[in-house]
GROMACS .gro file of N, CA and C in nm:
model
  297
    1MET      N    1   0.081  -0.119   0.001
    1MET     CA    2  -0.001   0.004   0.001
    1MET      C    3   0.090   0.126  -0.005
    2LYS      N    4   0.194   0.127   0.077
    2LYS     CA    5   0.279   0.242   0.087
    2LYS      C    6   0.347   0.269  -0.054
    3LYS      N    7   0.382   0.157  -0.122
    3LYS     CA    8   0.439   0.173  -0.251
    3LYS      C    9   0.350   0.248  -0.348
    4TYR      N   10   0.220   0.211  -0.348
    4TYR     CA   11   0.122   0.269  -0.437
    4TYR      C   12   0.099   0.417  -0.399
    5LEU      N   13   0.095   0.440  -0.266
    5LEU     CA   14   0.080   0.583  -0.230
    5LEU      C   15   0.202   0.665  -0.271
    6MET      N   16   0.319   0.615  -0.262
    6MET     CA   17   0.436   0.683  -0.301
    6MET      C   18   0.435   0.708  -0.457
    7LEU      N   19   0.396   0.610  -0.527
    7LEU     CA   20   0.392   0.625  -0.676
    7LEU      C   21   0.286   0.728  -0.715
    8LEU      N   22   0.175   0.736  -0.639
    8LEU     CA   23   0.071   0.833  -0.665
    8LEU      C   24   0.123   0.971  -0.635
    9VAL      N   25   0.192   0.990  -0.527
    9VAL     CA   26   0.245   1.119  -0.488
    9VAL      C   27   0.352   1.162  -0.594
   10LEU      N   28   0.437   1.074  -0.640
   10LEU     CA   29   0.537   1.109  -0.741
   10LEU      C   30   0.468   1.148  -0.875
   11PHE      N   31   0.363   1.073  -0.911
   11PHE     CA   32   0.292   1.101  -1.032
   11PHE      C   33   0.235   1.247  -1.024
   12PHE      N   34   0.169   1.283  -0.917
   12PHE     CA   35   0.108   1.415  -0.912
   12PHE      C   36   0.224   1.524  -0.902
   13ALA      N   37   0.330   1.490  -0.837
   13ALA     CA   38   0.445   1.593  -0.834
   13ALA      C   39   0.496   1.613  -0.974
   14PHE      N   40   0.513   1.508  -1.051
   14PHE     CA   41   0.559   1.519  -1.186
   14PHE      C   42   0.460   1.594  -1.275
   15THR      N   43   0.334   1.574  -1.257
   15THR     CA   44   0.234   1.638  -1.334
   15THR      C   45   0.237   1.787  -1.310
   16VAL      N   46   0.247   1.827  -1.183
   16VAL     CA   47   0.255   1.970  -1.149
   16VAL      C   48   0.384   2.027  -1.206
   17TYR      N   49   0.489   1.959  -1.191
   17TYR     CA   50   0.621   2.003  -1.241
   17TYR      C   51   0.616   2.020  -1.397
   18ALA      N   52   0.553   1.929  -1.463
   18ALA     CA   53   0.550   1.928  -1.609
   18ALA      C   54   0.478   2.040  -1.673
   19ALA      N   55   0.388   2.103  -1.599
   19ALA     CA   56   0.311   2.219  -1.650
   19ALA      C   57   0.399   2.339  -1.640
   20ASP      N   58   0.408   2.421  -1.750
   20ASP     CA   59   0.493   2.536  -1.755
   20ASP      C   60   0.403   2.660  -1.766
   21LYS      N   61   0.404   2.740  -1.664
   21LYS     CA   62   0.323   2.862  -1.660
   21LYS      C   63   0.412   2.982  -1.705
   22GLY      N   64   0.362   3.063  -1.792
   22GLY     CA   65   0.439   3.179  -1.837
   22GLY      C   66   0.372   3.256  -1.949
   23THR      N   67   0.450   3.335  -2.019
   23THR     CA   68   0.403   3.411  -2.134
   23THR      C   69   0.490   3.390  -2.250
   24TRP      N   70   0.429   3.363  -2.366
   24TRP     CA   71   0.501   3.334  -2.493
   24TRP      C   72   0.448   3.425  -2.602
   25THR      N   73   0.534   3.455  -2.699
   25THR     CA   74   0.496   3.526  -2.820
   25THR      C   75   0.506   3.436  -2.938
   26GLY      N   76   0.399   3.434  -3.019
   26GLY     CA   77   0.397   3.349  -3.137
   26GLY      C   78   0.277   3.382  -3.223
   27TYR      N   79   0.241   3.297  -3.316
   27TYR     CA   80   0.141   3.320  -3.408
   27TYR      C   81   0.023   3.221  -3.388
   28ILE      N   82  -0.100   3.273  -3.408
   28ILE     CA   83  -0.217   3.184  -3.413
   28ILE      C   84  -0.227   3.131  -3.555
   29SER      N   85  -0.202   3.006  -3.577
   29SER     CA   86  -0.205   2.943  -3.704
   29SER      C   87  -0.313   2.837  -3.707
   30ASP      N   88  -0.304   2.745  -3.805
   30ASP     CA   89  -0.407   2.638  -3.818
   30ASP      C   90  -0.331   2.505  -3.808
   31ALA      N   91  -0.414   2.398  -3.764
   31ALA     CA   92  -0.355   2.270  -3.746
   31ALA      C   93  -0.310   2.205  -3.875
   32HIS      N   94  -0.367   2.251  -3.989
   32HIS     CA   95  -0.328   2.193  -4.119
   32HIS      C   96  -0.179   2.239  -4.154
   33CYS      N   97  -0.150   2.364  -4.141
   33CYS     CA   98  -0.016   2.415  -4.181
   33CYS      C   99   0.083   2.411  -4.057
   34GLY      N  100   0.032   2.416  -3.940
   34GLY     CA  101   0.121   2.409  -3.817
   34GLY      C  102   0.233   2.511  -3.819
   35ALA      N  103   0.359   2.465  -3.808
   35ALA     CA  104   0.470   2.555  -3.791
   35ALA      C  105   0.494   2.644  -3.916
   36LYS      N  106   0.440   2.609  -4.029
   36LYS     CA  107   0.451   2.697  -4.147
   36LYS      C  108   0.383   2.829  -4.128
   37GLY      N  109   0.293   2.832  -4.027
   37GLY     CA  110   0.216   2.955  -4.001
   37GLY      C  111   0.288   3.049  -3.909
   38ASN      N  112   0.417   3.035  -3.893
   38ASN     CA  113   0.497   3.119  -3.799
   38ASN      C  114   0.544   3.240  -3.868
   39ASN      N  115   0.454   3.316  -3.940
   39ASN     CA  116   0.496   3.446  -4.007
   39ASN      C  117   0.371   3.516  -4.046
   40ASP      N  118   0.391   3.645  -4.071
   40ASP     CA  119   0.280   3.737  -4.106
   40ASP      C  120   0.209   3.705  -4.241
   41GLU      N  121   0.292   3.643  -4.333
   41GLU     CA  122   0.238   3.618  -4.466
   41GLU      C  123   0.138   3.504  -4.463
   42HIS      N  124   0.133   3.425  -4.352
   42HIS     CA  125   0.039   3.313  -4.350
   42HIS      C  126  -0.101   3.341  -4.303
   43ALA      N  127  -0.125   3.467  -4.271
   43ALA     CA  128  -0.253   3.501  -4.211
   43ALA      C  129  -0.380   3.465  -4.293
   44ASP      N  130  -0.373   3.495  -4.424
   44ASP     CA  131  -0.493   3.453  -4.506
   44ASP      C  132  -0.513   3.307  -4.515
   45CYS      N  133  -0.403   3.229  -4.524
   45CYS     CA  134  -0.415   3.084  -4.533
   45CYS      C  135  -0.468   3.030  -4.404
   46ALA      N  136  -0.423   3.090  -4.286
   46ALA     CA  137  -0.469   3.036  -4.159
   46ALA      C  138  -0.619   3.062  -4.141
   47ARG      N  139  -0.667   3.178  -4.180
   47ARG     CA  140  -0.811   3.205  -4.178
   47ARG      C  141  -0.889   3.116  -4.263
   48LYS      N  142  -0.839   3.083  -4.386
   48LYS     CA  143  -0.912   2.991  -4.478
   48LYS      C  144  -0.915   2.855  -4.417
   49CYS      N  145  -0.799   2.805  -4.369
   49CYS     CA  146  -0.796   2.669  -4.318
   49CYS      C  147  -0.883   2.651  -4.190
   50ILE      N  148  -0.890   2.753  -4.105
   50ILE     CA  149  -0.974   2.742  -3.988
   50ILE      C  150  -1.121   2.750  -4.028
   51LYS      N  151  -1.155   2.835  -4.135
   51LYS     CA  152  -1.290   2.838  -4.183
   51LYS      C  153  -1.329   2.702  -4.245
   52ASP      N  154  -1.230   2.629  -4.300
   52ASP     CA  155  -1.252   2.494  -4.357
   52ASP      C  156  -1.260   2.384  -4.253
   53GLY      N  157  -1.241   2.418  -4.126
   53GLY     CA  158  -1.259   2.322  -4.022
   53GLY      C  159  -1.139   2.283  -3.939
   54TYR      N  160  -1.018   2.331  -3.976
   54TYR     CA  161  -0.903   2.298  -3.899
   54TYR      C  162  -0.899   2.379  -3.773
   55ALA      N  163  -0.843   2.321  -3.671
   55ALA     CA  164  -0.839   2.383  -3.536
   55ALA      C  165  -0.728   2.492  -3.533
   56PRO      N  166  -0.754   2.599  -3.461
   56PRO     CA  167  -0.641   2.699  -3.443
   56PRO      C  168  -0.534   2.641  -3.355
   57VAL      N  169  -0.415   2.681  -3.373
   57VAL     CA  170  -0.298   2.632  -3.292
   57VAL      C  171  -0.210   2.755  -3.260
   58PHE      N  172  -0.128   2.742  -3.163
   58PHE     CA  173  -0.034   2.848  -3.124
   58PHE      C  174   0.105   2.800  -3.166
   59VAL      N  175   0.174   2.882  -3.248
   59VAL     CA  176   0.303   2.843  -3.293
   59VAL      C  177   0.409   2.937  -3.237
   60VAL      N  178   0.503   2.878  -3.170
   60VAL     CA  179   0.624   2.954  -3.115
   60VAL      C  180   0.750   2.887  -3.174
   61GLY      N  181   0.815   2.962  -3.260
   61GLY     CA  182   0.926   2.902  -3.334
   61GLY      C  183   0.882   2.787  -3.415
   62ASP      N  184   0.937   2.667  -3.396
   62ASP     CA  185   0.893   2.549  -3.471
   62ASP      C  186   0.805   2.458  -3.388
   63LYS      N  187   0.762   2.509  -3.267
   63LYS     CA  188   0.678   2.423  -3.175
   63LYS      C  189   0.533   2.469  -3.193
   64VAL      N  190   0.444   2.367  -3.209
   64VAL     CA  191   0.306   2.393  -3.227
   64VAL      C  192   0.226   2.338  -3.109
   65TYR      N  193   0.144   2.427  -3.054
   65TYR     CA  194   0.061   2.385  -2.936
   65TYR      C  195  -0.087   2.390  -2.970
   66THR      N  196  -0.157   2.281  -2.927
   66THR     CA  197  -0.304   2.285  -2.937
   66THR      C  198  -0.361   2.387  -2.836
   67ILE      N  199  -0.474   2.441  -2.870
   67ILE     CA  200  -0.534   2.540  -2.778
   67ILE      C  201  -0.655   2.482  -2.711
   68SER      N  202  -0.661   2.488  -2.576
   68SER     CA  203  -0.768   2.421  -2.499
   68SER      C  204  -0.905   2.492  -2.528
   69ASP      N  205  -0.902   2.621  -2.549
   69ASP     CA  206  -1.031   2.694  -2.567
   69ASP      C  207  -1.015   2.783  -2.692
   70PRO      N  208  -1.041   2.733  -2.813
   70PRO     CA  209  -1.018   2.808  -2.934
   70PRO      C  210  -1.097   2.939  -2.947
   71LYS      N  211  -1.204   2.950  -2.872
   71LYS     CA  212  -1.284   3.076  -2.880
   71LYS      C  213  -1.197   3.199  -2.834
   72LYS      N  214  -1.100   3.170  -2.743
   72LYS     CA  215  -1.019   3.279  -2.687
   72LYS      C  216  -0.927   3.342  -2.791
   73VAL      N  217  -0.907   3.270  -2.900
   73VAL     CA  218  -0.810   3.324  -3.004
   73VAL      C  219  -0.878   3.356  -3.136
   74SER      N  220  -1.010   3.348  -3.142
   74SER     CA  221  -1.086   3.355  -3.264
   74SER      C  222  -1.064   3.488  -3.338
   75LYS      N  223  -1.039   3.597  -3.270
   75LYS     CA  224  -1.020   3.727  -3.333
   75LYS      C  225  -0.872   3.752  -3.364
   76TYR      N  226  -0.782   3.653  -3.334
   76TYR     CA  227  -0.640   3.670  -3.360
   76TYR      C  228  -0.580   3.575  -3.467
   77ILE      N  229  -0.665   3.510  -3.540
   77ILE     CA  230  -0.620   3.409  -3.637
   77ILE      C  231  -0.525   3.474  -3.740
   78GLY      N  232  -0.411   3.411  -3.753
   78GLY     CA  233  -0.303   3.463  -3.844
   78GLY      C  234  -0.222   3.574  -3.789
   79LYS      N  235  -0.246   3.619  -3.669
   79LYS     CA  236  -0.174   3.732  -3.606
   79LYS      C  237  -0.070   3.689  -3.507
   80LYS      N  238   0.035   3.771  -3.489
   80LYS     CA  239   0.132   3.753  -3.384
   80LYS      C  240   0.071   3.803  -3.253
   81VAL      N  241   0.077   3.716  -3.151
   81VAL     CA  242   0.018   3.749  -3.022
   81VAL      C  243   0.110   3.715  -2.908
   82LYS      N  244   0.072   3.766  -2.796
   82LYS     CA  245   0.142   3.725  -2.669
   82LYS      C  246   0.038   3.653  -2.585
   83ILE      N  247   0.070   3.532  -2.543
   83ILE     CA  248  -0.024   3.454  -2.463
   83ILE      C  249   0.034   3.424  -2.328
   84THR      N  250  -0.051   3.446  -2.227
   84THR     CA  251  -0.017   3.407  -2.092
   84THR      C  252  -0.103   3.286  -2.057
   85GLY      N  253  -0.039   3.183  -2.005
   85GLY     CA  254  -0.117   3.065  -1.972
   85GLY      C  255  -0.025   2.958  -1.922
   86THR      N  256  -0.073   2.830  -1.935
   86THR     CA  257   0.003   2.714  -1.888
   86THR      C  258   0.020   2.617  -2.002
   87ILE      N  259   0.141   2.577  -2.027
   87ILE     CA  260   0.165   2.472  -2.130
   87ILE      C  261   0.186   2.338  -2.055
   88SER      N  262   0.113   2.242  -2.104
   88SER     CA  263   0.127   2.104  -2.051
   88SER      C  264   0.142   2.015  -2.170
   89GLY      N  265   0.259   1.956  -2.190
   89GLY     CA  266   0.285   1.876  -2.308
   89GLY      C  267   0.282   1.956  -2.430
   90ASP      N  268   0.190   1.923  -2.518
   90ASP     CA  269   0.172   1.996  -2.648
   90ASP      C  270   0.049   2.081  -2.650
   91ALA      N  271  -0.009   2.109  -2.532
   91ALA     CA  272  -0.129   2.192  -2.530
   91ALA      C  273  -0.107   2.317  -2.438
   92ILE      N  274  -0.180   2.418  -2.475
   92ILE     CA  275  -0.172   2.549  -2.396
   92ILE      C  276  -0.312   2.578  -2.343
   93ASP      N  277  -0.321   2.611  -2.215
   93ASP     CA  278  -0.439   2.662  -2.152
   93ASP      C  279  -0.425   2.810  -2.139
   94ILE      N  280  -0.502   2.887  -2.209
   94ILE     CA  281  -0.483   3.033  -2.219
   94ILE      C  282  -0.556   3.105  -2.109
   95GLU      N  283  -0.477   3.198  -2.043
   95GLU     CA  284  -0.541   3.287  -1.944
   95GLU      C  285  -0.571   3.421  -2.011
   96LYS      N  286  -0.473   3.472  -2.093
   96LYS     CA  287  -0.485   3.604  -2.153
   96LYS      C  288  -0.415   3.605  -2.285
   97VAL      N  289  -0.474   3.674  -2.384
   97VAL     CA  290  -0.423   3.695  -2.518
   97VAL      C  291  -0.415   3.840  -2.548
   98THR      N  292  -0.298   3.892  -2.589
   98THR     CA  293  -0.287   4.032  -2.634
   98THR      C  294  -0.209   4.036  -2.767
   99LYS      N  295  -0.233   4.139  -2.844
   99LYS     CA  296  -0.166   4.156  -2.969
   99LYS      C  297  -0.038   4.232  -2.950
   0.00000   0.00000   0.00000
């Protein structure tokens, strides 16, 4: 029983540690193009792909993050933004978005 309790505690400690809270600057792109959307010239394509049903993503350099609540970025599609939130694995939970 103590072994399982210790494993559970370690699991939760790792989960909390793995979440990275901060502020990042990048582009709101689309899941179809991903990291190719890391520039101003991709804005029209990003809007078209999202209109066609692809999910919005947050691109920082060559890293692509899924967005937990796409409604929060709907007016920033194709734009360079600053996002404050928490990254966990390949997903970002957004607290605040600014241009």
